[in-house]
């Protein structure tokens, strides 16, 4: 068995290969081929009108496949094999991940994961848990797995908020796997995933008209992960800014350090005015307003923006 395929156990589905299953499997595989072609056509579309039509075609195939996988375990096994085939093909063609994965493969993989999430969220979690531990998947594909678990948490809260507490225990365990150094994901990419993870761990509010607020999955764990970034002396304040901002409200020591770093960075003259203005406004938000500094930086930002616009107009 291939290394990548070994990450997912599908033996439980083998019992469905009865006399009628071959014909059904052939039909389902044909659906996947047609769906893949629709994704390729959409990816190659040249106009907005074409893309809308092509997207509708792909969406129709997707809806049919979701309905099939939802009721047919044999189809579900084929879908999982299709996911593994993409991972295996990418690894075989590019063992060192020197070149980028094709846009179509990345899009197709993500859409197949979305189908699995809609058809069988439990099987998605099993797949993603194992994928997080694989050293044979590139970041782009692991990121798709990570994102689907995030989407599943959001949909769980919207559809069945009473189930969220139970779900969150598994949610934390699975996403921890992606930020573990053993996952094979690079430090910078782990930090990007960690930011999204910490949002859900601490709780956040969607900036919509309805102001939907998602509860904390595990606040203590979120603070711990964010502190790990904040205390890393090898990265800049700009990189750790967001993490510091999140936990400053929970930890007085971090709050004081955050203020100190903001003051220090606002004063660095060779930093971009836009960045210094961001820090100055944050200081004002935290009760340390310097209106003259803010006005000066706002003026500097406007002048630079006008200069770029004039330069572009004269080009």
Tab-separated table of C-alpha atoms in Angstrom:
chain	number	residue	atom	x	y	z
A	1	UNK	CA	0.000	0.000	0.000
A	2	UNK	CA	1.241	3.467	-0.814
A	3	UNK	CA	2.573	5.567	2.066
A	4	UNK	CA	-0.060	8.275	1.618
A	5	UNK	CA	-2.956	5.899	1.164
A	6	UNK	CA	-1.915	4.224	4.377
A	7	UNK	CA	-3.017	7.243	6.392
A	8	UNK	CA	-6.707	6.435	5.896
A	9	UNK	CA	-8.312	3.135	6.888
A	10	UNK	CA	-11.156	2.202	4.553
A	11	UNK	CA	-11.389	-1.525	5.246
A	12	UNK	CA	-14.763	-0.996	6.900
A	13	UNK	CA	-16.225	-0.204	3.483
A	14	UNK	CA	-15.040	-3.355	1.691
A	15	UNK	CA	-18.106	-5.327	2.647
A	16	UNK	CA	-20.201	-3.262	0.272
A	17	UNK	CA	-18.549	-4.650	-2.862
A	18	UNK	CA	-21.507	-6.892	-3.726
A	19	UNK	CA	-22.840	-7.897	-7.110
A	20	UNK	CA	-24.568	-4.594	-7.808
A	21	UNK	CA	-21.794	-2.460	-6.342
A	22	UNK	CA	-19.555	-2.674	-9.397
A	23	UNK	CA	-22.086	-0.954	-11.638
A	24	UNK	CA	-22.874	1.630	-8.980
A	25	UNK	CA	-19.165	2.263	-8.383
A	26	UNK	CA	-18.604	2.702	-12.107
A	27	UNK	CA	-21.427	5.261	-12.239
A	28	UNK	CA	-20.048	7.127	-9.236
A	29	UNK	CA	-16.543	7.177	-10.682
A	30	UNK	CA	-18.023	8.644	-13.851
A	31	UNK	CA	-19.642	11.358	-11.733
A	32	UNK	CA	-16.253	12.164	-10.200
A	33	UNK	CA	-14.626	12.302	-13.647
A	34	UNK	CA	-17.338	14.688	-14.848
A	35	UNK	CA	-16.974	16.792	-11.692
A	36	UNK	CA	-13.200	16.963	-12.119
A	37	UNK	CA	-13.681	18.097	-15.728
A	38	UNK	CA	-16.154	20.761	-14.590
A	39	UNK	CA	-13.573	22.038	-12.084
A	40	UNK	CA	-10.913	22.126	-14.827
A	41	UNK	CA	-13.279	24.005	-17.154
A	42	UNK	CA	-14.082	26.519	-14.423
A	43	UNK	CA	-10.381	27.000	-13.678
A	44	UNK	CA	-9.723	27.719	-17.369
A	45	UNK	CA	-12.698	30.084	-17.793
A	46	UNK	CA	-11.789	33.418	-19.341
A	47	UNK	CA	-14.809	35.623	-18.654
A	48	UNK	CA	-17.064	36.308	-15.677
A	49	UNK	CA	-20.073	35.132	-17.659
A	50	UNK	CA	-18.347	31.871	-18.584
A	51	UNK	CA	-17.200	31.374	-15.009
A	52	UNK	CA	-20.730	31.799	-13.648
A	53	UNK	CA	-22.058	29.178	-16.051
A	54	UNK	CA	-19.160	26.817	-15.411
A	55	UNK	CA	-19.543	27.270	-11.662
A	56	UNK	CA	-23.226	26.313	-11.938
A	57	UNK	CA	-22.296	23.155	-13.840
A	58	UNK	CA	-19.692	22.192	-11.212
A	59	UNK	CA	-22.178	22.953	-8.409
A	60	UNK	CA	-24.764	20.631	-9.991
A	61	UNK	CA	-22.273	17.754	-10.091
A	62	UNK	CA	-21.234	18.534	-6.537
A	63	UNK	CA	-24.820	18.366	-5.273
A	64	UNK	CA	-25.339	14.982	-6.965
A	65	UNK	CA	-22.120	13.585	-5.473
A	66	UNK	CA	-22.994	14.828	-1.974
A	67	UNK	CA	-26.378	13.106	-2.184
A	68	UNK	CA	-24.773	9.858	-3.378
A	69	UNK	CA	-22.026	9.777	-0.743
A	70	UNK	CA	-24.564	10.546	1.970
A	71	UNK	CA	-26.401	7.255	1.394
A	72	UNK	CA	-23.761	5.014	-0.216
A	73	UNK	CA	-20.773	3.850	1.843
A	74	UNK	CA	-19.145	2.349	-1.254
A	75	UNK	CA	-19.239	5.773	-2.911
A	76	UNK	CA	-17.776	7.257	0.270
A	77	UNK	CA	-14.823	4.840	0.070
A	78	UNK	CA	-14.269	5.799	-3.568
A	79	UNK	CA	-14.343	9.482	-2.626
A	80	UNK	CA	-11.706	8.935	0.068
A	81	UNK	CA	-9.573	7.017	-2.433
A	82	UNK	CA	-9.890	9.956	-4.812
A	83	UNK	CA	-8.609	12.291	-2.106
A	84	UNK	CA	-5.694	9.962	-1.419
A	85	UNK	CA	-4.921	9.667	-5.130
A	86	UNK	CA	-4.432	13.451	-5.338
A	87	UNK	CA	-2.057	13.397	-2.362
A	88	UNK	CA	-0.188	10.382	-3.765
A	89	UNK	CA	0.109	11.869	-7.265
A	90	UNK	CA	1.464	15.116	-5.854
A	91	UNK	CA	4.026	13.251	-3.735
A	92	UNK	CA	5.104	10.915	-6.562
A	93	UNK	CA	5.533	13.742	-9.077
A	94	UNK	CA	7.198	16.111	-6.636
A	95	UNK	CA	8.708	14.303	-3.601
A	96	UNK	CA	10.506	17.391	-2.320
A	97	UNK	CA	7.532	19.703	-3.015
A	98	UNK	CA	9.867	21.887	-5.091
A	99	UNK	CA	7.120	23.043	-7.448
A	100	UNK	CA	3.612	24.181	-6.618
A	101	UNK	CA	0.665	21.809	-6.732
A	102	UNK	CA	-1.597	22.549	-9.691
A	103	UNK	CA	-4.429	24.977	-9.087
A	104	UNK	CA	-6.946	22.413	-10.372
A	105	UNK	CA	-5.693	19.647	-8.059
A	106	UNK	CA	-5.771	21.987	-5.074
A	107	UNK	CA	-9.281	23.215	-5.896
A	108	UNK	CA	-10.595	19.727	-6.656
A	109	UNK	CA	-9.138	18.331	-3.416
A	110	UNK	CA	-10.711	21.117	-1.357
A	111	UNK	CA	-14.110	20.608	-3.004
A	112	UNK	CA	-13.975	16.846	-2.404
A	113	UNK	CA	-13.227	17.490	1.269
A	114	UNK	CA	-16.221	19.825	1.387
A	115	UNK	CA	-18.375	17.056	-0.097
A	116	UNK	CA	-17.169	14.640	2.586
A	117	UNK	CA	-17.937	17.233	5.283
A	118	UNK	CA	-21.493	17.677	4.008
A	119	UNK	CA	-22.103	13.965	3.500
A	120	UNK	CA	-20.431	12.512	6.607
A	121	UNK	CA	-18.795	14.887	9.064
A	122	UNK	CA	-17.604	12.000	11.261
A	123	UNK	CA	-15.685	10.468	8.382
A	124	UNK	CA	-14.229	13.887	7.570
A	125	UNK	CA	-12.861	14.193	11.109
A	126	UNK	CA	-11.331	10.711	10.883
A	127	UNK	CA	-9.679	11.594	7.574
A	128	UNK	CA	-8.403	14.959	8.774
A	129	UNK	CA	-7.059	13.587	12.065
A	130	UNK	CA	-4.926	11.108	10.132
A	131	UNK	CA	-3.947	13.681	7.504
A	132	UNK	CA	-2.614	16.017	10.209
A	133	UNK	CA	-0.055	13.363	11.159
A	134	UNK	CA	1.087	12.606	7.612
A	135	UNK	CA	4.540	13.711	6.489
A	136	UNK	CA	3.625	13.044	2.854
A	137	UNK	CA	1.138	15.881	2.354
A	138	UNK	CA	2.141	19.375	1.393
A	139	UNK	CA	0.904	22.415	3.290
A	140	UNK	CA	-1.675	23.457	0.658
A	141	UNK	CA	-3.568	20.177	1.095
A	142	UNK	CA	-3.193	20.105	4.872
A	143	UNK	CA	-4.513	23.675	4.973
A	144	UNK	CA	-7.642	22.490	3.114
A	145	UNK	CA	-8.134	19.786	5.772
A	146	UNK	CA	-7.636	22.322	8.565
A	147	UNK	CA	-10.107	24.753	6.963
A	148	UNK	CA	-12.809	22.102	6.641
A	149	UNK	CA	-12.653	21.394	10.388
A	150	UNK	CA	-12.994	25.144	11.039
A	151	UNK	CA	-16.026	25.232	8.730
A	152	UNK	CA	-17.501	22.223	10.487
A	153	UNK	CA	-17.231	24.010	13.840
A	154	UNK	CA	-18.971	27.075	12.413
A	155	UNK	CA	-21.787	25.027	10.865
A	156	UNK	CA	-22.171	22.973	14.066
A	157	UNK	CA	-22.633	26.152	16.100
A	158	UNK	CA	-25.120	27.610	13.611
A	159	UNK	CA	-27.179	24.430	13.167
A	160	UNK	CA	-26.839	22.704	16.553
A	161	UNK	CA	-25.263	24.988	19.184
A	162	UNK	CA	-26.094	22.460	21.910
A	163	UNK	CA	-23.604	20.038	20.312
A	164	UNK	CA	-20.703	22.479	20.289
A	165	UNK	CA	-19.228	21.661	23.711
A	166	UNK	CA	-18.853	17.999	22.818
A	167	UNK	CA	-17.551	18.822	19.337
A	168	UNK	CA	-14.964	21.271	20.677
A	169	UNK	CA	-13.060	18.572	22.553
A	170	UNK	CA	-12.411	16.783	19.270
A	171	UNK	CA	-11.894	20.084	17.450
A	172	UNK	CA	-9.041	21.074	19.781
A	173	UNK	CA	-7.412	17.649	19.630
A	174	UNK	CA	-7.455	17.495	15.813
A	175	UNK	CA	-6.252	21.029	15.143
A	176	UNK	CA	-3.479	20.619	17.714
A	177	UNK	CA	-2.150	17.962	15.338
A	178	UNK	CA	-1.605	20.555	12.603
A	179	UNK	CA	0.445	22.901	14.779
A	180	UNK	CA	2.551	20.094	16.239
A	181	UNK	CA	6.137	20.271	14.879
A	182	UNK	CA	5.789	16.569	13.987
A	183	UNK	CA	3.141	17.514	11.405
A	184	UNK	CA	5.892	18.479	8.966
A	185	UNK	CA	4.403	21.955	8.509
A	186	UNK	CA	6.976	24.765	8.549
A	187	UNK	CA	7.154	27.199	11.473
A	188	UNK	CA	5.724	30.147	9.528
A	189	UNK	CA	2.793	28.135	8.190
A	190	UNK	CA	2.134	26.611	11.618
A	191	UNK	CA	1.928	30.167	12.970
A	192	UNK	CA	-0.632	31.084	10.296
A	193	UNK	CA	-2.776	28.093	11.244
A	194	UNK	CA	-2.281	28.877	14.924
A	195	UNK	CA	-3.743	32.355	14.454
A	196	UNK	CA	-6.981	30.951	13.038
A	197	UNK	CA	-7.036	28.267	15.727
A	198	UNK	CA	-6.518	30.776	18.556
A	199	UNK	CA	-9.463	32.825	17.250
A	200	UNK	CA	-11.762	29.865	17.852
A	201	UNK	CA	-10.091	28.892	21.114
A	202	UNK	CA	-10.628	32.380	22.574
A	203	UNK	CA	-13.963	33.088	20.868
A	204	UNK	CA	-14.629	35.808	18.329
A	205	UNK	CA	-17.332	37.907	16.719
A	206	UNK	CA	-18.039	37.916	13.005
A	207	UNK	CA	-18.064	41.451	11.579
A	208	UNK	CA	-21.550	41.116	10.091
A	209	UNK	CA	-24.789	43.011	10.572
A	210	UNK	CA	-26.057	40.213	12.842
A	211	UNK	CA	-22.883	40.334	14.996
A	212	UNK	CA	-22.685	36.559	15.358
A	213	UNK	CA	-20.408	35.696	18.270
A	214	UNK	CA	-18.690	32.314	18.435
A	215	UNK	CA	-17.947	31.020	21.929
A	216	UNK	CA	-14.485	30.032	23.116
A	217	UNK	CA	-13.520	26.434	22.356
A	218	UNK	CA	-10.866	26.390	25.097
A	219	UNK	CA	-9.767	29.788	26.385
A	220	UNK	CA	-6.907	28.499	28.563
A	221	UNK	CA	-5.419	26.598	25.639
A	222	UNK	CA	-5.794	29.632	23.373
A	223	UNK	CA	-3.917	31.848	25.843
A	224	UNK	CA	-1.171	29.231	26.142
A	225	UNK	CA	-0.690	28.984	22.357
A	226	UNK	CA	-0.728	32.762	21.907
A	227	UNK	CA	1.798	33.202	24.731
A	228	UNK	CA	4.104	30.778	22.967
A	229	UNK	CA	4.211	33.131	19.992
A	230	UNK	CA	4.513	36.278	22.128
A	231	UNK	CA	7.454	34.863	24.076
A	232	UNK	CA	9.356	33.839	20.946
A	233	UNK	CA	12.268	36.292	20.816
A	234	UNK	CA	13.205	35.256	17.276
A	235	UNK	CA	10.185	36.973	15.680
A	236	UNK	CA	9.336	40.641	15.327
A	237	UNK	CA	6.674	42.613	17.187
A	238	UNK	CA	4.795	43.033	13.899
A	239	UNK	CA	4.553	39.233	13.598
A	240	UNK	CA	3.453	38.676	17.201
A	241	UNK	CA	1.247	41.819	17.336
A	242	UNK	CA	-2.071	40.007	16.720
A	243	UNK	CA	-1.357	37.336	19.359
A	244	UNK	CA	-0.349	39.986	21.892
A	245	UNK	CA	-3.483	41.986	21.166
A	246	UNK	CA	-5.694	38.931	21.807
A	247	UNK	CA	-4.289	37.959	25.196
A	248	UNK	CA	-3.497	41.440	26.548
A	249	UNK	CA	-7.048	41.557	27.898
A	250	UNK	CA	-6.525	38.342	29.896
A	251	UNK	CA	-2.969	38.775	31.193
A	252	UNK	CA	-1.885	42.020	32.966
A	253	UNK	CA	1.804	41.328	32.304
A	254	UNK	CA	1.187	40.878	28.574
A	255	UNK	CA	-1.019	43.983	28.606
A	256	UNK	CA	1.838	46.087	30.022
A	257	UNK	CA	4.340	44.574	27.604
A	258	UNK	CA	1.945	45.232	24.701
A	259	UNK	CA	1.715	48.922	25.657
A	260	UNK	CA	5.492	49.134	25.940
A	261	UNK	CA	6.009	47.572	22.499
A	262	UNK	CA	3.379	49.819	20.915
A	263	UNK	CA	5.052	52.968	22.300
A	264	UNK	CA	8.464	51.766	21.173
A	265	UNK	CA	7.328	50.914	17.621
A	266	UNK	CA	5.324	54.113	17.122
A	267	UNK	CA	8.541	56.012	17.769
A	268	UNK	CA	10.565	54.203	15.077
A	269	UNK	CA	10.822	56.875	12.357
A	270	UNK	CA	11.904	54.552	9.548
A	271	UNK	CA	8.850	52.306	9.937
A	272	UNK	CA	6.077	52.885	7.344
A	273	UNK	CA	3.690	55.661	8.432
A	274	UNK	CA	0.707	53.363	7.927
A	275	UNK	CA	2.151	50.821	10.372
A	276	UNK	CA	3.010	53.477	12.949
A	277	UNK	CA	-0.504	54.909	12.597
A	278	UNK	CA	-1.973	51.462	13.299
A	279	UNK	CA	0.075	51.232	16.506
A	280	UNK	CA	-0.799	54.807	17.525
A	281	UNK	CA	-4.513	54.155	17.086
A	282	UNK	CA	-4.221	51.002	19.158
A	283	UNK	CA	-2.561	52.988	21.935
A	284	UNK	CA	-5.451	55.455	21.795
A	285	UNK	CA	-7.907	52.562	21.981
A	286	UNK	CA	-6.120	51.363	25.129
A	287	UNK	CA	-6.391	54.789	26.756
A	288	UNK	CA	-3.034	56.271	25.754
A	289	UNK	CA	-4.167	58.780	23.167
A	290	UNK	CA	-1.664	61.075	21.454
A	291	UNK	CA	-3.932	63.039	19.147
A	292	UNK	CA	-1.093	65.135	17.707
A	293	UNK	CA	0.865	62.004	16.763
A	294	UNK	CA	-2.209	60.413	15.190
A	295	UNK	CA	-3.003	63.537	13.148
A	296	UNK	CA	0.616	63.819	12.007
A	297	UNK	CA	0.719	60.179	10.886
A	298	UNK	CA	-2.687	60.432	9.183
A	299	UNK	CA	-1.388	63.407	7.199
A	300	UNK	CA	1.776	61.511	6.259
A	301	UNK	CA	-0.261	58.524	5.077
A	302	UNK	CA	-2.527	60.789	2.967
A	303	UNK	CA	0.468	62.508	1.364
A	304	UNK	CA	2.126	59.222	0.475
A	305	UNK	CA	-1.118	57.859	-0.945
A	306	UNK	CA	-1.568	61.005	-3.065
A	307	UNK	CA	2.016	60.734	-4.261
A	308	UNK	CA	1.430	57.162	-5.423
A	309	UNK	CA	-1.784	58.149	-7.184
A	310	UNK	CA	-0.058	61.074	-8.954
A	311	UNK	CA	2.808	58.828	-9.990
A	312	UNK	CA	0.371	56.236	-11.345
A	313	UNK	CA	-1.607	58.885	-13.242
A	314	UNK	CA	1.575	60.260	-14.810
A	315	UNK	CA	2.905	56.856	-15.818
